[in-house]
Amino acid sequence: MKLSPDLLLSAYAQGIFPMAATRDATELHWFEPRLRGVIPLQNFHISRSLAREIRREKVTIRTDTAFRAVVEGCAARPETWINDALFDLYDALFAMGAAHALEVWEGEALVGGIFGVTLGGAFFGESMFSRRPNASKIALAYTVDRLLRAGFVLFDTQYLTDHLKSLGGVEIPRHVYRKRLEEALRVRADFSAPEIPPAQSILQRRTQTS
């Protein structure tokens, strides 16, 4: 049975998600980690060096103007779990308003970004990429700020990497994640609602909540 966008959203609502073994794989495999990676939205850590980068405002932040390019950027690595089927599914979810991207631009060049799937008050962060130092960290900082202002209560990263851990990411047991997901699905949030904020306002809000 071919995986449809609606079936994919149903899977996310149950706490499971698909990945391919390789870029050229034709099959998808389902995952539900015993320990789930999440970023507590109130505890996202902005280091002094990252704060300096954000304050310099050398980049422009946009949302949903180059969704496919962000997914392609995330898949442009020697090994990736994003195959053709997932490319098509993410495109379909984006067309439905159920997937979004936050983009980091340097002039006319897309230098970083993050994309994910949204359901209720849950944001399922799929992947991020960087073509210049700190671009993915900047994308993550703006994404966390946007999620908070848009009413989201859960930022699911699926797995916890050292990179995410350094930014405040943690692991929680499956049963705890399921409860948080259930609560998040009852929340109404809108990723597209907030405007792109000035850099200084992000840093001020982070100071107030951390």
PDB file of C-alpha atoms in Angstrom:
ATOM      1  CA  MET A   1       0.000   0.000   0.000  1.00  0.00           C
ATOM      2  CA  LYS A   2       1.359   3.372  -1.000  1.00  0.00           C
ATOM      3  CA  LEU A   3       1.800   5.760   1.908  1.00  0.00           C
ATOM      4  CA  SER A   4      -0.529   8.751   1.552  1.00  0.00           C
ATOM      5  CA  PRO A   5      -0.113  12.169   3.196  1.00  0.00           C
ATOM      6  CA  ASP A   6      -3.170  11.525   5.399  1.00  0.00           C
ATOM      7  CA  LEU A   7      -1.802   8.168   6.535  1.00  0.00           C
ATOM      8  CA  LEU A   8       1.529   9.812   7.295  1.00  0.00           C
ATOM      9  CA  LEU A   9      -0.172  12.423   9.467  1.00  0.00           C
ATOM     10  CA  SER A  10      -2.079   9.663  11.249  1.00  0.00           C
ATOM     11  CA  ALA A  11       1.229   7.939  11.979  1.00  0.00           C
ATOM     12  CA  TYR A  12       2.726  11.128  13.414  1.00  0.00           C
ATOM     13  CA  ALA A  13      -0.324  11.479  15.662  1.00  0.00           C
ATOM     14  CA  GLN A  14       0.478   8.022  17.050  1.00  0.00           C
ATOM     15  CA  GLY A  15       4.146   8.847  17.632  1.00  0.00           C
ATOM     16  CA  ILE A  16       5.688   6.939  14.726  1.00  0.00           C
ATOM     17  CA  PHE A  17       7.517   8.215  11.672  1.00  0.00           C
ATOM     18  CA  PRO A  18       9.049   6.745   8.476  1.00  0.00           C
ATOM     19  CA  MET A  19      12.623   6.789   7.213  1.00  0.00           C
ATOM     20  CA  ALA A  20      14.342   5.162   4.266  1.00  0.00           C
ATOM     21  CA  ALA A  21      17.541   3.170   4.649  1.00  0.00           C
ATOM     22  CA  THR A  22      19.231   5.143   1.863  1.00  0.00           C
ATOM     23  CA  ARG A  23      18.493   7.867  -0.679  1.00  0.00           C
ATOM     24  CA  ASP A  24      17.856   5.232  -3.387  1.00  0.00           C
ATOM     25  CA  ALA A  25      15.802   2.854  -1.232  1.00  0.00           C
ATOM     26  CA  THR A  26      12.293   2.118  -2.451  1.00  0.00           C
ATOM     27  CA  GLU A  27      10.921   1.018   0.930  1.00  0.00           C
ATOM     28  CA  LEU A  28      10.179   3.034   4.056  1.00  0.00           C
ATOM     29  CA  HIS A  29      10.587   1.756   7.601  1.00  0.00           C
ATOM     30  CA  TRP A  30       8.614   2.889  10.646  1.00  0.00           C
ATOM     31  CA  PHE A  31      10.280   4.060  13.850  1.00  0.00           C
ATOM     32  CA  GLU A  32       9.196   4.833  17.389  1.00  0.00           C
ATOM     33  CA  PRO A  33      12.351   5.347  19.485  1.00  0.00           C
ATOM     34  CA  ARG A  34      12.421   4.065  23.067  1.00  0.00           C
ATOM     35  CA  LEU A  35      13.998   7.396  23.984  1.00  0.00           C
ATOM     36  CA  ARG A  36      12.599  10.370  22.070  1.00  0.00           C
ATOM     37  CA  GLY A  37      14.538  13.520  21.313  1.00  0.00           C
ATOM     38  CA  VAL A  38      12.767  16.781  22.101  1.00  0.00           C
ATOM     39  CA  ILE A  39      13.768  20.406  22.544  1.00  0.00           C
ATOM     40  CA  PRO A  40      12.042  21.932  25.583  1.00  0.00           C
ATOM     41  CA  LEU A  41      10.892  25.203  24.057  1.00  0.00           C
ATOM     42  CA  GLN A  42      11.506  27.182  27.231  1.00  0.00           C
ATOM     43  CA  ASN A  43      15.035  25.809  27.686  1.00  0.00           C
ATOM     44  CA  PHE A  44      16.597  26.329  24.273  1.00  0.00           C
ATOM     45  CA  HIS A  45      20.168  27.501  24.845  1.00  0.00           C
ATOM     46  CA  ILE A  46      21.653  30.355  22.842  1.00  0.00           C
ATOM     47  CA  SER A  47      25.389  30.563  23.473  1.00  0.00           C
ATOM     48  CA  ARG A  48      27.249  33.857  23.530  1.00  0.00           C
ATOM     49  CA  SER A  49      28.815  33.096  20.164  1.00  0.00           C
ATOM     50  CA  LEU A  50      25.431  32.251  18.618  1.00  0.00           C
ATOM     51  CA  ALA A  51      23.906  35.392  20.136  1.00  0.00           C
ATOM     52  CA  ARG A  52      26.660  37.433  18.478  1.00  0.00           C
ATOM     53  CA  GLU A  53      25.898  35.803  15.121  1.00  0.00           C
ATOM     54  CA  ILE A  54      22.181  36.502  15.460  1.00  0.00           C
ATOM     55  CA  ARG A  55      22.810  40.092  16.580  1.00  0.00           C
ATOM     56  CA  ARG A  56      24.993  40.775  13.517  1.00  0.00           C
ATOM     57  CA  GLU A  57      21.975  40.120  11.257  1.00  0.00           C
ATOM     58  CA  LYS A  58      24.153  39.059   8.335  1.00  0.00           C
ATOM     59  CA  VAL A  59      21.390  36.746   7.105  1.00  0.00           C
ATOM     60  CA  THR A  60      17.713  37.059   6.220  1.00  0.00           C
ATOM     61  CA  ILE A  61      15.106  34.722   7.674  1.00  0.00           C
ATOM     62  CA  ARG A  62      12.121  33.589   5.619  1.00  0.00           C
ATOM     63  CA  THR A  63       9.463  30.924   6.014  1.00  0.00           C
ATOM     64  CA  ASP A  64       7.902  28.687   3.377  1.00  0.00           C
ATOM     65  CA  THR A  65       9.381  30.463   0.351  1.00  0.00           C
ATOM     66  CA  ALA A  66      11.685  27.591  -0.646  1.00  0.00           C
ATOM     67  CA  PHE A  67      10.321  24.488   1.060  1.00  0.00           C
ATOM     68  CA  ARG A  68      11.541  21.953  -1.504  1.00  0.00           C
ATOM     69  CA  ALA A  69      14.983  23.571  -1.602  1.00  0.00           C
ATOM     70  CA  VAL A  70      15.274  23.192   2.181  1.00  0.00           C
ATOM     71  CA  VAL A  71      14.357  19.496   1.984  1.00  0.00           C
ATOM     72  CA  GLU A  72      16.887  19.061  -0.819  1.00  0.00           C
ATOM     73  CA  GLY A  73      19.501  20.845   1.290  1.00  0.00           C
ATOM     74  CA  CYS A  74      18.821  18.455   4.157  1.00  0.00           C
ATOM     75  CA  ALA A  75      19.173  15.462   1.831  1.00  0.00           C
ATOM     76  CA  ALA A  76      22.381  16.721   0.170  1.00  0.00           C
ATOM     77  CA  ARG A  77      24.805  14.612   2.191  1.00  0.00           C
ATOM     78  CA  PRO A  78      26.631  11.315   1.611  1.00  0.00           C
ATOM     79  CA  GLU A  79      24.017   9.331   3.560  1.00  0.00           C
ATOM     80  CA  THR A  80      20.386  10.400   3.871  1.00  0.00           C
ATOM     81  CA  TRP A  81      17.091   8.811   4.895  1.00  0.00           C
ATOM     82  CA  ILE A  82      15.065  11.068   2.586  1.00  0.00           C
ATOM     83  CA  ASN A  83      14.181   9.077  -0.533  1.00  0.00           C
ATOM     84  CA  ASP A  84      11.941   9.916  -3.499  1.00  0.00           C
ATOM     85  CA  ALA A  85       8.788   8.741  -1.702  1.00  0.00           C
ATOM     86  CA  LEU A  86       9.470  11.053   1.236  1.00  0.00           C
ATOM     87  CA  PHE A  87      10.254  13.974  -1.077  1.00  0.00           C
ATOM     88  CA  ASP A  88       6.808  13.525  -2.634  1.00  0.00           C
ATOM     89  CA  LEU A  89       5.088  13.117   0.735  1.00  0.00           C
ATOM     90  CA  TYR A  90       6.703  16.226   2.192  1.00  0.00           C
ATOM     91  CA  ASP A  91       5.717  18.199  -0.919  1.00  0.00           C
ATOM     92  CA  ALA A  92       2.135  17.009  -0.471  1.00  0.00           C
ATOM     93  CA  LEU A  93       2.097  17.916   3.222  1.00  0.00           C
ATOM     94  CA  PHE A  94       3.475  21.358   2.394  1.00  0.00           C
ATOM     95  CA  ALA A  95       0.693  21.867  -0.157  1.00  0.00           C
ATOM     96  CA  MET A  96      -1.803  20.893   2.579  1.00  0.00           C
ATOM     97  CA  GLY A  97      -0.305  23.388   5.025  1.00  0.00           C
ATOM     98  CA  ALA A  98       0.928  20.573   7.280  1.00  0.00           C
ATOM     99  CA  ALA A  99       4.653  20.998   6.626  1.00  0.00           C
ATOM    100  CA  HIS A 100       6.780  24.118   6.883  1.00  0.00           C
ATOM    101  CA  ALA A 101      10.313  25.361   6.441  1.00  0.00           C
ATOM    102  CA  LEU A 102      12.309  28.131   8.028  1.00  0.00           C
ATOM    103  CA  GLU A 103      15.049  29.383   5.721  1.00  0.00           C
ATOM    104  CA  VAL A 104      18.324  31.234   6.276  1.00  0.00           C
ATOM    105  CA  TRP A 105      19.374  33.367   3.317  1.00  0.00           C
ATOM    106  CA  GLU A 106      22.618  35.185   2.643  1.00  0.00           C
ATOM    107  CA  GLY A 107      21.771  37.526  -0.193  1.00  0.00           C
ATOM    108  CA  GLU A 108      20.216  35.322  -2.860  1.00  0.00           C
ATOM    109  CA  ALA A 109      21.826  32.144  -1.516  1.00  0.00           C
ATOM    110  CA  LEU A 110      19.980  29.675   0.699  1.00  0.00           C
ATOM    111  CA  VAL A 111      22.626  28.842   3.307  1.00  0.00           C
ATOM    112  CA  GLY A 112      20.636  26.939   5.914  1.00  0.00           C
ATOM    113  CA  GLY A 113      17.248  25.865   7.087  1.00  0.00           C
ATOM    114  CA  ILE A 114      15.007  23.468   8.939  1.00  0.00           C
ATOM    115  CA  PHE A 115      11.755  21.773   7.957  1.00  0.00           C
ATOM    116  CA  GLY A 116       9.139  19.849   9.817  1.00  0.00           C
ATOM    117  CA  VAL A 117       5.581  18.601  10.006  1.00  0.00           C
ATOM    118  CA  THR A 118       2.918  20.233  12.187  1.00  0.00           C
ATOM    119  CA  LEU A 119      -0.099  18.741  13.914  1.00  0.00           C
ATOM    120  CA  GLY A 120      -2.005  20.700  16.525  1.00  0.00           C
ATOM    121  CA  GLY A 121       0.581  22.129  18.895  1.00  0.00           C
ATOM    122  CA  ALA A 122       3.301  19.669  17.873  1.00  0.00           C
ATOM    123  CA  PHE A 123       6.171  20.429  15.515  1.00  0.00           C
ATOM    124  CA  PHE A 124       7.972  17.339  14.229  1.00  0.00           C
ATOM    125  CA  GLY A 125      11.381  18.617  13.196  1.00  0.00           C
ATOM    126  CA  GLU A 126      12.546  16.419  10.344  1.00  0.00           C
ATOM    127  CA  SER A 127      15.972  17.754   9.456  1.00  0.00           C
ATOM    128  CA  MET A 128      18.131  20.846   9.097  1.00  0.00           C
ATOM    129  CA  PHE A 129      21.171  21.800   7.080  1.00  0.00           C
ATOM    130  CA  SER A 130      23.897  24.414   6.967  1.00  0.00           C
ATOM    131  CA  ARG A 131      26.085  25.713   4.138  1.00  0.00           C
ATOM    132  CA  ARG A 132      27.889  28.240   6.307  1.00  0.00           C
ATOM    133  CA  PRO A 133      28.989  28.225   9.960  1.00  0.00           C
ATOM    134  CA  ASN A 134      26.125  28.554  12.450  1.00  0.00           C
ATOM    135  CA  ALA A 135      23.390  28.713   9.794  1.00  0.00           C
ATOM    136  CA  SER A 136      21.550  25.684  11.172  1.00  0.00           C
ATOM    137  CA  LYS A 137      21.887  27.010  14.740  1.00  0.00           C
ATOM    138  CA  ILE A 138      20.431  30.341  13.636  1.00  0.00           C
ATOM    139  CA  ALA A 139      17.583  28.471  11.912  1.00  0.00           C
ATOM    140  CA  LEU A 140      16.911  26.511  15.077  1.00  0.00           C
ATOM    141  CA  ALA A 141      16.889  29.636  17.258  1.00  0.00           C
ATOM    142  CA  TYR A 142      14.378  31.370  14.998  1.00  0.00           C
ATOM    143  CA  THR A 143      12.287  28.186  14.775  1.00  0.00           C
ATOM    144  CA  VAL A 144      12.072  27.805  18.557  1.00  0.00           C
ATOM    145  CA  ASP A 145      11.075  31.459  18.888  1.00  0.00           C
ATOM    146  CA  ARG A 146       8.426  31.054  16.186  1.00  0.00           C
ATOM    147  CA  LEU A 147       6.994  27.912  17.767  1.00  0.00           C
ATOM    148  CA  LEU A 148       6.632  29.641  21.113  1.00  0.00           C
ATOM    149  CA  ARG A 149       4.924  32.681  19.615  1.00  0.00           C
ATOM    150  CA  ALA A 150       2.676  30.519  17.429  1.00  0.00           C
ATOM    151  CA  GLY A 151       1.363  28.470  20.353  1.00  0.00           C
ATOM    152  CA  PHE A 152       3.268  25.197  19.929  1.00  0.00           C
ATOM    153  CA  VAL A 153       4.011  23.138  23.032  1.00  0.00           C
ATOM    154  CA  LEU A 154       6.061  20.221  21.638  1.00  0.00           C
ATOM    155  CA  PHE A 155       9.208  20.288  19.473  1.00  0.00           C
ATOM    156  CA  ASP A 156       9.947  16.686  18.528  1.00  0.00           C
ATOM    157  CA  THR A 157      13.428  16.033  17.103  1.00  0.00           C
ATOM    158  CA  GLN A 158      12.887  12.247  16.911  1.00  0.00           C
ATOM    159  CA  TYR A 159      16.465  11.442  17.950  1.00  0.00           C
ATOM    160  CA  LEU A 160      18.927  13.414  20.063  1.00  0.00           C
ATOM    161  CA  THR A 161      22.259  14.301  18.459  1.00  0.00           C
ATOM    162  CA  ASP A 162      25.237  15.869  20.208  1.00  0.00           C
ATOM    163  CA  HIS A 163      24.489  19.042  18.243  1.00  0.00           C
ATOM    164  CA  LEU A 164      20.914  19.205  19.539  1.00  0.00           C
ATOM    165  CA  LYS A 165      22.019  18.289  23.042  1.00  0.00           C
ATOM    166  CA  SER A 166      24.380  21.277  23.093  1.00  0.00           C
ATOM    167  CA  LEU A 167      21.391  23.499  22.313  1.00  0.00           C
ATOM    168  CA  GLY A 168      19.208  22.173  25.114  1.00  0.00           C
ATOM    169  CA  GLY A 169      17.778  19.040  23.533  1.00  0.00           C
ATOM    170  CA  VAL A 170      16.932  16.133  25.823  1.00  0.00           C
ATOM    171  CA  GLU A 171      15.659  12.570  25.626  1.00  0.00           C
ATOM    172  CA  ILE A 172      12.423  11.457  27.247  1.00  0.00           C
ATOM    173  CA  PRO A 173      10.982   7.933  27.611  1.00  0.00           C
ATOM    174  CA  ARG A 174       8.447   6.761  25.071  1.00  0.00           C
ATOM    175  CA  HIS A 175       5.531   6.796  27.528  1.00  0.00           C
ATOM    176  CA  VAL A 176       6.306  10.382  28.545  1.00  0.00           C
ATOM    177  CA  TYR A 177       6.538  11.427  24.909  1.00  0.00           C
ATOM    178  CA  ARG A 178       3.198   9.819  24.101  1.00  0.00           C
ATOM    179  CA  LYS A 179       1.517  11.767  26.907  1.00  0.00           C
ATOM    180  CA  ARG A 180       3.079  15.048  25.752  1.00  0.00           C
ATOM    181  CA  LEU A 181       2.070  14.307  22.173  1.00  0.00           C
ATOM    182  CA  GLU A 182      -1.497  13.579  23.219  1.00  0.00           C
ATOM    183  CA  GLU A 183      -1.633  16.911  25.033  1.00  0.00           C
ATOM    184  CA  ALA A 184      -0.046  18.762  22.102  1.00  0.00           C
ATOM    185  CA  LEU A 185      -2.563  17.398  19.618  1.00  0.00           C
ATOM    186  CA  ARG A 186      -5.347  19.138  21.564  1.00  0.00           C
ATOM    187  CA  VAL A 187      -3.637  22.522  21.112  1.00  0.00           C
ATOM    188  CA  ARG A 188      -4.285  24.889  18.227  1.00  0.00           C
ATOM    189  CA  ALA A 189      -1.155  26.500  16.814  1.00  0.00           C
ATOM    190  CA  ASP A 190      -0.281  28.206  13.542  1.00  0.00           C
ATOM    191  CA  PHE A 191       3.305  28.091  12.272  1.00  0.00           C
ATOM    192  CA  SER A 192       2.579  30.723   9.621  1.00  0.00           C
ATOM    193  CA  ALA A 193       1.027  33.316  11.948  1.00  0.00           C
ATOM    194  CA  PRO A 194       4.028  35.103  13.528  1.00  0.00           C
ATOM    195  CA  GLU A 195       5.978  37.695  11.575  1.00  0.00           C
ATOM    196  CA  ILE A 196       9.759  37.402  11.247  1.00  0.00           C
ATOM    197  CA  PRO A 197      11.034  39.209  14.358  1.00  0.00           C
ATOM    198  CA  PRO A 198      14.061  41.499  14.728  1.00  0.00           C
ATOM    199  CA  ALA A 199      17.101  39.626  15.982  1.00  0.00           C
ATOM    200  CA  GLN A 200      17.260  41.565  19.221  1.00  0.00           C
ATOM    201  CA  SER A 201      13.716  40.597  20.185  1.00  0.00           C
ATOM    202  CA  ILE A 202      14.601  36.906  19.948  1.00  0.00           C
ATOM    203  CA  LEU A 203      17.544  37.384  22.278  1.00  0.00           C
ATOM    204  CA  GLN A 204      15.442  39.408  24.717  1.00  0.00           C
ATOM    205  CA  ARG A 205      12.712  36.784  24.837  1.00  0.00           C
ATOM    206  CA  ARG A 206      15.279  34.025  25.348  1.00  0.00           C
ATOM    207  CA  THR A 207      16.799  35.950  28.247  1.00  0.00           C
ATOM    208  CA  GLN A 208      13.373  36.301  29.828  1.00  0.00           C
ATOM    209  CA  THR A 209      12.483  32.602  29.517  1.00  0.00           C
ATOM    210  CA  SER A 210      15.826  30.915  30.232  1.00  0.00           C
TER     211      SER A 210
END
